[in-house]
Structures are given as structure tokens and as C-alpha cells.
Amino acid sequence: MKQKNNKKKRRLLVTGASGFLGWNICTIAHKSWDVFGVAFYNSIDIVGININVVDLTDYSGLKQLFVDVVPDAVVHAAAAANTSYCQVNQTESHKINVDTSINIAGLCMERSIPLVFVSTDMVFDGLAAPYKEDDPVCPINVYGEQKVLAENGMLKRCPEMVVCRTSIMFGYHPERSRSWFQKNVEAMRMHQDVQLFVDEYRTFLSVRDAASGILLALGNISGILHLSGDERVSRYDFARLASGIFHIDNARLIPCRVADVPVTAPRAKDLSLDNSQAKAFGFMPSSIVIELEALSGII
Ligand SMILES: NC(=O)c1ccc[n+]([C@@H]2O[C@H](COP(=O)([O-])OP(=O)(O)OC[C@H]3O[C@@H](n4cnc5c(N)ncnc54)[C@H](OP(=O)(O)O)[C@@H]3O)[C@@H](O)[C@H]2O)c1
């Protein structure tokens, strides 16, 4: 006889649910939480998830969202996450990246509910990697500066919360345009030229591992936590690995150097994160190869 589980699931509010990371958080969290996702311009259907369409930069709409959902915990993954956009649209991006984030911390503090804020390796300058949680921040572009302002403002408002700084993430999203990795694979398959830096290093992290790490941290620790993969790899080598695992024999990968390519927002060379604190806490990122092999079956 099957036992009926009548225990009511707790409510998790996930901002950025239509985005690359938020979608993955929603699909994983769904197993243990009653998930309420927030989208804005690109509303999305996710099986079993309640989607609310809200402009989070509108404080009255944000407050009403908390009244309507009555969350038991919040993951704030919404952002203007494109570095070039932030560099040229500083006022607009400041609203969602800084003001909204601090407002969310205030609302969580008032309700004494756990909160994770998703930050980035770009709070560092790339000159002293690998970075630990207590290394001094030193962003070199507007996006990184905004994340630092958000981290500081939020932790001041809500000291019990967690800031999860993640490395660059790769993985699947049902809308291909949300995932740089899926776009690269498509370009490789179509034998288009893909320019890749040989001198820019990251500790690439699977988006599913990032989502699991965020949910592991939620309500269980406070302060700052670095979530990254274990391997420090250049963007060029990452793509070579992917083209091999995806059996794209004649991918046109063009090696280039950061100094040779004009960019809108300054780029850091090595933003590798030290994830030992997260691993001591139970975070277990998979290897790039294992994760790419899993993705090769679905992308
Ligand atoms: N992707 C990475 O490799 C990476 C690495 C490190 C850190 N991060 C951080 O991880 C988080 C998620 O990034 P991502 O790659 O998933 O970004 P993304 O795919 O661009 O998604 C951004 C999300 O934010 C939402 N959003 C933006 N402005 C909003 C507003 N005014 N009101 C409501 N929602 C709004 C978007 O909703 P709509 O599209 O529906 O408008 C979307 O769901 C961000 O904080 C980013 O800084 C990402």
C-alpha cells in the first residue's frame, strides 16, 4: 500500500524563473518545494511551477508579490546579467541589479525568511585567482560593481542571508537563446566561426550543479559562498572539449586573445573561484566531461 504524504510543501519564491539559472532552479526545487517563479518580459511555462509576471523594479509590485505568495524562502536570481548591457545602461541596470536586490533583502528580513542572492565571480579583477570568499573585491566593469553594491547592501539589511557567487555556468534551457553554451554548440554544428579566448580562464560550473548548490545553501548558512567547478579551463579549451564530446568533427574554433578583441565591458583574465568552503559544506560539482556527456544527450 502506498503511503500518502500529506505534508504541505513550503513555498519557495524564485526570481529570474524565465532565465537560464532560474529555470534550472525551479525545475530542481520543484521536488521539495512549492515553487513560485517570477518572470517579466519573457514569461515561460514550467510544469508544476506557478509563474508570476512582475516588474521587480516596481517596489509596490514587489511588495504585493510577497503578500500574494507568502514565501517561506527566496532565491533572487533575476538580474540584468549581460555585462555589455550594464556598461552602457548603468541607470537601468542599477535598478534591477542593486535597488531591487536590496529591497528583496529588506522584505526577507521583515519576514525572517531565508534568502539566497546570486552573485558572480566578476566581483574580482582576475589578477589574483583562485579567489576565496574573504578576498577583497575589485570589480573592473559596471556589472561587477553593481553586484558588489548589491552584496554589501543586502548583507547589511539581512545579515542571515547567503550570497552565492557563481562561476560562468553552462547547461540547458528550453529557450536556446538563454544559454551561451547552446548557442555555441549550434554555431559549431553549422560550421560557423566561433572566436574563443585562449587567455581567459574560468572554473566552469554546470547550471544544474549551481542550482543544487544554491538550494543546499538556502537557509543553512549565512554570508558569502563560492560555487564553482573544480577545473580551471580557458574558453577555447572548454569549447574544444565540448566539440569532441558532441562529435562535431569540423567545428571552426578560432583561438584569440582578450587584448585582440574590442569589448564593451572590460574582461578579467582569470576569475577562477576557490570552492573549498562550499565543498566542505556538501557541494559536489561534477566534472566538465561528465556534465558535457550528459548534455550531449539532450542538446
Ligand atoms: N549565466 C552565468 O553564467 C552567470 C554567472 C555568474 C552569475 N550569474 C548570475 O546568475 C543570475 C541569473 O543569471 P542568468 O544567466 O540566468 O540570467 P538571464 O538568463 O539573463 O535571466 C535573467 C532573469 O532576470 C529576470 N529579470 C530581469 N529584469 C527583471 C525585472 N525588472 N523584473 C523581473 N524579472 C527581471 C529576467 O526575466 P525576463 O526575461 O522574463 O524579463 C530573467 O528571468 C544573475 O544574477 C546573474 O548575475 C550568471
PDB file of N, CA, C and O and ligand atoms in Angstrom, residues 16-21 39-42 54-57 77-79 81 96 118-120 143 147 166-169 178, ligand 1:
ATOM      1  N   GLY A  16      13.714  35.542 -11.514  1.00  0.00           N
ATOM      2  CA  GLY A  16      14.512  35.142 -12.680  1.00  0.00           C
ATOM      3  C   GLY A  16      14.141  33.765 -13.183  1.00  0.00           C
ATOM      4  O   GLY A  16      14.960  33.094 -13.821  1.00  0.00           O
ATOM      5  N   ALA A  17      12.909  33.326 -12.930  1.00  0.00           N
ATOM      6  CA  ALA A  17      12.498  31.955 -13.275  1.00  0.00           C
ATOM      7  C   ALA A  17      12.515  31.694 -14.782  1.00  0.00           C
ATOM      8  O   ALA A  17      12.669  30.557 -15.210  1.00  0.00           O
ATOM      9  N   SER A  18      12.358  32.756 -15.583  1.00  0.00           N
ATOM     10  CA  SER A  18      12.409  32.562 -17.031  1.00  0.00           C
ATOM     11  C   SER A  18      13.847  32.504 -17.541  1.00  0.00           C
ATOM     12  O   SER A  18      14.088  32.145 -18.689  1.00  0.00           O
ATOM     13  N   GLY A  19      14.794  32.855 -16.690  1.00  0.00           N
ATOM     14  CA  GLY A  19      16.188  32.928 -17.113  1.00  0.00           C
ATOM     15  C   GLY A  19      16.891  31.577 -17.065  1.00  0.00           C
ATOM     16  O   GLY A  19      16.321  30.554 -16.667  1.00  0.00           O
ATOM     17  N   PHE A  20      18.145  31.599 -17.471  1.00  0.00           N
ATOM     18  CA  PHE A  20      18.952  30.385 -17.604  1.00  0.00           C
ATOM     19  C   PHE A  20      19.084  29.666 -16.253  1.00  0.00           C
ATOM     20  O   PHE A  20      18.729  28.484 -16.112  1.00  0.00           O
ATOM     21  N   LEU A  21      19.541  30.362 -15.255  1.00  0.00           N
ATOM     22  CA  LEU A  21      19.717  29.729 -13.942  1.00  0.00           C
ATOM     23  C   LEU A  21      18.372  29.507 -13.245  1.00  0.00           C
ATOM     24  O   LEU A  21      18.111  28.438 -12.692  1.00  0.00           O
ATOM     25  N   ALA A  39       8.756  35.974 -13.612  1.00  0.00           N
ATOM     26  CA  ALA A  39       9.278  36.339 -14.928  1.00  0.00           C
ATOM     27  C   ALA A  39       8.817  37.771 -15.209  1.00  0.00           C
ATOM     28  O   ALA A  39       7.954  38.308 -14.502  1.00  0.00           O
ATOM     29  N   PHE A  40       9.366  38.374 -16.268  1.00  0.00           N
ATOM     30  CA  PHE A  40       8.889  39.711 -16.615  1.00  0.00           C
ATOM     31  C   PHE A  40       8.625  39.789 -18.116  1.00  0.00           C
ATOM     32  O   PHE A  40       7.518  39.509 -18.564  1.00  0.00           O
ATOM     33  N   TYR A  41       9.628  40.083 -18.929  1.00  0.00           N
ATOM     34  CA  TYR A  41       9.406  40.217 -20.371  1.00  0.00           C
ATOM     35  C   TYR A  41       9.162  38.879 -21.065  1.00  0.00           C
ATOM     36  O   TYR A  41       8.515  38.817 -22.090  1.00  0.00           O
ATOM     37  N   ASN A  42       9.786  37.824 -20.543  1.00  0.00           N
ATOM     38  CA  ASN A  42       9.764  36.531 -21.247  1.00  0.00           C
ATOM     39  C   ASN A  42       9.082  35.457 -20.417  1.00  0.00           C
ATOM     40  O   ASN A  42       9.728  34.488 -20.010  1.00  0.00           O
ATOM     41  N   VAL A  54       5.935  39.929 -13.027  1.00  0.00           N
ATOM     42  CA  VAL A  54       6.093  41.137 -12.192  1.00  0.00           C
ATOM     43  C   VAL A  54       7.361  41.878 -12.609  1.00  0.00           C
ATOM     44  O   VAL A  54       8.401  41.253 -12.837  1.00  0.00           O
ATOM     45  N   ASP A  55       7.255  43.209 -12.693  1.00  0.00           N
ATOM     46  CA  ASP A  55       8.466  44.021 -12.850  1.00  0.00           C
ATOM     47  C   ASP A  55       9.028  44.252 -11.445  1.00  0.00           C
ATOM     48  O   ASP A  55       8.475  45.028 -10.658  1.00  0.00           O
ATOM     49  N   LEU A  56      10.114  43.587 -11.163  1.00  0.00           N
ATOM     50  CA  LEU A  56      10.662  43.639  -9.791  1.00  0.00           C
ATOM     51  C   LEU A  56      11.236  45.011  -9.438  1.00  0.00           C
ATOM     52  O   LEU A  56      11.487  45.287  -8.262  1.00  0.00           O
ATOM     53  N   THR A  57      11.447  45.848 -10.458  1.00  0.00           N
ATOM     54  CA  THR A  57      11.979  47.180 -10.143  1.00  0.00           C
ATOM     55  C   THR A  57      10.870  48.110  -9.626  1.00  0.00           C
ATOM     56  O   THR A  57      11.146  49.200  -9.146  1.00  0.00           O
ATOM     57  N   ALA A  77      17.440  35.398  -8.312  1.00  0.00           N
ATOM     58  CA  ALA A  77      18.331  35.136  -9.455  1.00  0.00           C
ATOM     59  C   ALA A  77      18.049  36.087 -10.614  1.00  0.00           C
ATOM     60  O   ALA A  77      18.691  35.983 -11.651  1.00  0.00           O
ATOM     61  N   ALA A  78      17.084  37.002 -10.446  1.00  0.00           N
ATOM     62  CA  ALA A  78      16.788  37.948 -11.533  1.00  0.00           C
ATOM     63  C   ALA A  78      17.886  38.999 -11.572  1.00  0.00           C
ATOM     64  O   ALA A  78      18.382  39.444 -10.540  1.00  0.00           O
ATOM     65  N   ALA A  79      18.246  39.403 -12.771  1.00  0.00           N
ATOM     66  CA  ALA A  79      19.284  40.433 -12.911  1.00  0.00           C
ATOM     67  C   ALA A  79      19.331  40.893 -14.353  1.00  0.00           C
ATOM     68  O   ALA A  79      18.828  40.218 -15.251  1.00  0.00           O
ATOM     69  N   ALA A  81      21.995  40.621 -16.552  1.00  0.00           N
ATOM     70  CA  ALA A  81      23.212  39.818 -16.391  1.00  0.00           C
ATOM     71  C   ALA A  81      24.167  39.934 -17.580  1.00  0.00           C
ATOM     72  O   ALA A  81      25.176  39.243 -17.615  1.00  0.00           O
ATOM     73  N   ILE A  96      17.545  47.069 -11.265  1.00  0.00           N
ATOM     74  CA  ILE A  96      17.279  45.648 -11.012  1.00  0.00           C
ATOM     75  C   ILE A  96      18.447  45.004 -10.258  1.00  0.00           C
ATOM     76  O   ILE A  96      18.241  44.201  -9.343  1.00  0.00           O
ATOM     77  N   VAL A 118      22.077  35.559  -5.949  1.00  0.00           N
ATOM     78  CA  VAL A 118      23.068  35.016  -6.883  1.00  0.00           C
ATOM     79  C   VAL A 118      23.990  36.143  -7.352  1.00  0.00           C
ATOM     80  O   VAL A 118      23.557  37.086  -8.013  1.00  0.00           O
ATOM     81  N   SER A 119      25.249  36.023  -6.962  1.00  0.00           N
ATOM     82  CA  SER A 119      26.238  36.998  -7.403  1.00  0.00           C
ATOM     83  C   SER A 119      27.205  36.313  -8.368  1.00  0.00           C
ATOM     84  O   SER A 119      26.869  35.263  -8.940  1.00  0.00           O
ATOM     85  N   THR A 120      28.367  36.880  -8.551  1.00  0.00           N
ATOM     86  CA  THR A 120      29.213  36.468  -9.671  1.00  0.00           C
ATOM     87  C   THR A 120      30.694  36.514  -9.329  1.00  0.00           C
ATOM     88  O   THR A 120      31.105  37.264  -8.425  1.00  0.00           O
ATOM     89  N   TYR A 143      28.860  45.871 -14.314  1.00  0.00           N
ATOM     90  CA  TYR A 143      28.103  44.710 -13.805  1.00  0.00           C
ATOM     91  C   TYR A 143      28.714  44.222 -12.488  1.00  0.00           C
ATOM     92  O   TYR A 143      28.011  44.001 -11.505  1.00  0.00           O
ATOM     93  N   LYS A 147      27.079  44.273  -8.673  1.00  0.00           N
ATOM     94  CA  LYS A 147      26.940  43.083  -7.825  1.00  0.00           C
ATOM     95  C   LYS A 147      27.571  43.326  -6.455  1.00  0.00           C
ATOM     96  O   LYS A 147      27.044  42.876  -5.428  1.00  0.00           O
ATOM     97  N   THR A 166      28.675  32.662  -8.240  1.00  0.00           N
ATOM     98  CA  THR A 166      28.887  31.517  -9.122  1.00  0.00           C
ATOM     99  C   THR A 166      29.849  31.873 -10.252  1.00  0.00           C
ATOM    100  O   THR A 166      29.906  33.020 -10.703  1.00  0.00           O
ATOM    101  N   SER A 167      30.567  30.845 -10.699  1.00  0.00           N
ATOM    102  CA  SER A 167      31.392  30.985 -11.907  1.00  0.00           C
ATOM    103  C   SER A 167      30.472  30.975 -13.122  1.00  0.00           C
ATOM    104  O   SER A 167      29.268  30.750 -12.992  1.00  0.00           O
ATOM    105  N   ILE A 168      31.057  31.135 -14.282  1.00  0.00           N
ATOM    106  CA  ILE A 168      30.269  31.043 -15.513  1.00  0.00           C
ATOM    107  C   ILE A 168      29.615  29.657 -15.596  1.00  0.00           C
ATOM    108  O   ILE A 168      30.231  28.654 -15.267  1.00  0.00           O
ATOM    109  N   MET A 169      28.340  29.655 -15.981  1.00  0.00           N
ATOM    110  CA  MET A 169      27.574  28.395 -15.970  1.00  0.00           C
ATOM    111  C   MET A 169      27.276  27.927 -17.393  1.00  0.00           C
ATOM    112  O   MET A 169      27.018  28.741 -18.276  1.00  0.00           O
ATOM    113  N   ARG A 178      18.736  31.660 -24.257  1.00  0.00           N
ATOM    114  CA  ARG A 178      19.108  31.965 -22.878  1.00  0.00           C
ATOM    115  C   ARG A 178      20.468  31.383 -22.493  1.00  0.00           C
ATOM    116  O   ARG A 178      20.994  31.689 -21.443  1.00  0.00           O
TER     117      ARG A 178
HETATM  118  N1  LIG B   1      24.876  32.892 -16.609  1.00  0.00           N
HETATM  119  C1  LIG B   1      26.028  32.847 -15.961  1.00  0.00           C
HETATM  120  O1  LIG B   1      26.986  32.189 -16.401  1.00  0.00           O
HETATM  121  C2  LIG B   1      26.176  33.585 -14.643  1.00  0.00           C
HETATM  122  C3  LIG B   1      27.419  33.551 -13.995  1.00  0.00           C
HETATM  123  C4  LIG B   1      27.547  34.156 -12.743  1.00  0.00           C
HETATM  124  C5  LIG B   1      26.447  34.774 -12.152  1.00  0.00           C
HETATM  125  N2  LIG B   1      25.262  34.821 -12.816  1.00  0.00           N
HETATM  126  C6  LIG B   1      24.113  35.441 -12.139  1.00  0.00           C
HETATM  127  O2  LIG B   1      23.094  34.476 -12.076  1.00  0.00           O
HETATM  128  C7  LIG B   1      21.813  35.116 -12.099  1.00  0.00           C
HETATM  129  C8  LIG B   1      20.984  34.512 -13.224  1.00  0.00           C
HETATM  130  O3  LIG B   1      21.654  34.740 -14.457  1.00  0.00           O
HETATM  131  P1  LIG B   1      21.101  34.138 -15.820  1.00  0.00           P
HETATM  132  O4  LIG B   1      22.248  33.808 -16.677  1.00  0.00           O
HETATM  133  O5  LIG B   1      20.069  33.126 -15.520  1.00  0.00           O
HETATM  134  O6  LIG B   1      20.388  35.440 -16.453  1.00  0.00           O
HETATM  135  P2  LIG B   1      19.253  35.525 -17.561  1.00  0.00           P
HETATM  136  O7  LIG B   1      19.102  34.244 -18.300  1.00  0.00           O
HETATM  137  O8  LIG B   1      19.545  36.750 -18.363  1.00  0.00           O
HETATM  138  O9  LIG B   1      17.921  35.755 -16.718  1.00  0.00           O
HETATM  139  C9  LIG B   1      17.698  36.963 -16.050  1.00  0.00           C
HETATM  140  C10 LIG B   1      16.349  36.880 -15.377  1.00  0.00           C
HETATM  141  O10 LIG B   1      16.109  38.113 -14.690  1.00  0.00           O
HETATM  142  C11 LIG B   1      14.759  38.498 -14.976  1.00  0.00           C
HETATM  143  N3  LIG B   1      14.596  39.944 -14.862  1.00  0.00           N
HETATM  144  C12 LIG B   1      15.423  40.903 -15.327  1.00  0.00           C
HETATM  145  N4  LIG B   1      14.896  42.124 -15.072  1.00  0.00           N
HETATM  146  C13 LIG B   1      13.717  41.905 -14.415  1.00  0.00           C
HETATM  147  C14 LIG B   1      12.710  42.748 -13.879  1.00  0.00           C
HETATM  148  N5  LIG B   1      12.784  44.089 -13.956  1.00  0.00           N
HETATM  149  N6  LIG B   1      11.661  42.182 -13.255  1.00  0.00           N
HETATM  150  C15 LIG B   1      11.541  40.839 -13.172  1.00  0.00           C
HETATM  151  N7  LIG B   1      12.461  39.982 -13.651  1.00  0.00           N
HETATM  152  C16 LIG B   1      13.541  40.521 -14.277  1.00  0.00           C
HETATM  153  C17 LIG B   1      14.521  38.008 -16.386  1.00  0.00           C
HETATM  154  O11 LIG B   1      13.121  37.931 -16.639  1.00  0.00           O
HETATM  155  P3  LIG B   1      12.508  38.150 -18.122  1.00  0.00           P
HETATM  156  O12 LIG B   1      13.495  37.616 -19.100  1.00  0.00           O
HETATM  157  O13 LIG B   1      11.235  37.345 -18.089  1.00  0.00           O
HETATM  158  O14 LIG B   1      12.273  39.615 -18.277  1.00  0.00           O
HETATM  159  C18 LIG B   1      15.180  36.653 -16.338  1.00  0.00           C
HETATM  160  O15 LIG B   1      14.301  35.699 -15.789  1.00  0.00           O
HETATM  161  C19 LIG B   1      22.089  36.596 -12.264  1.00  0.00           C
HETATM  162  O16 LIG B   1      22.084  37.209 -11.010  1.00  0.00           O
HETATM  163  C20 LIG B   1      23.500  36.627 -12.842  1.00  0.00           C
HETATM  164  O17 LIG B   1      24.126  37.821 -12.496  1.00  0.00           O
HETATM  165  C21 LIG B   1      25.091  34.239 -14.049  1.00  0.00           C
END
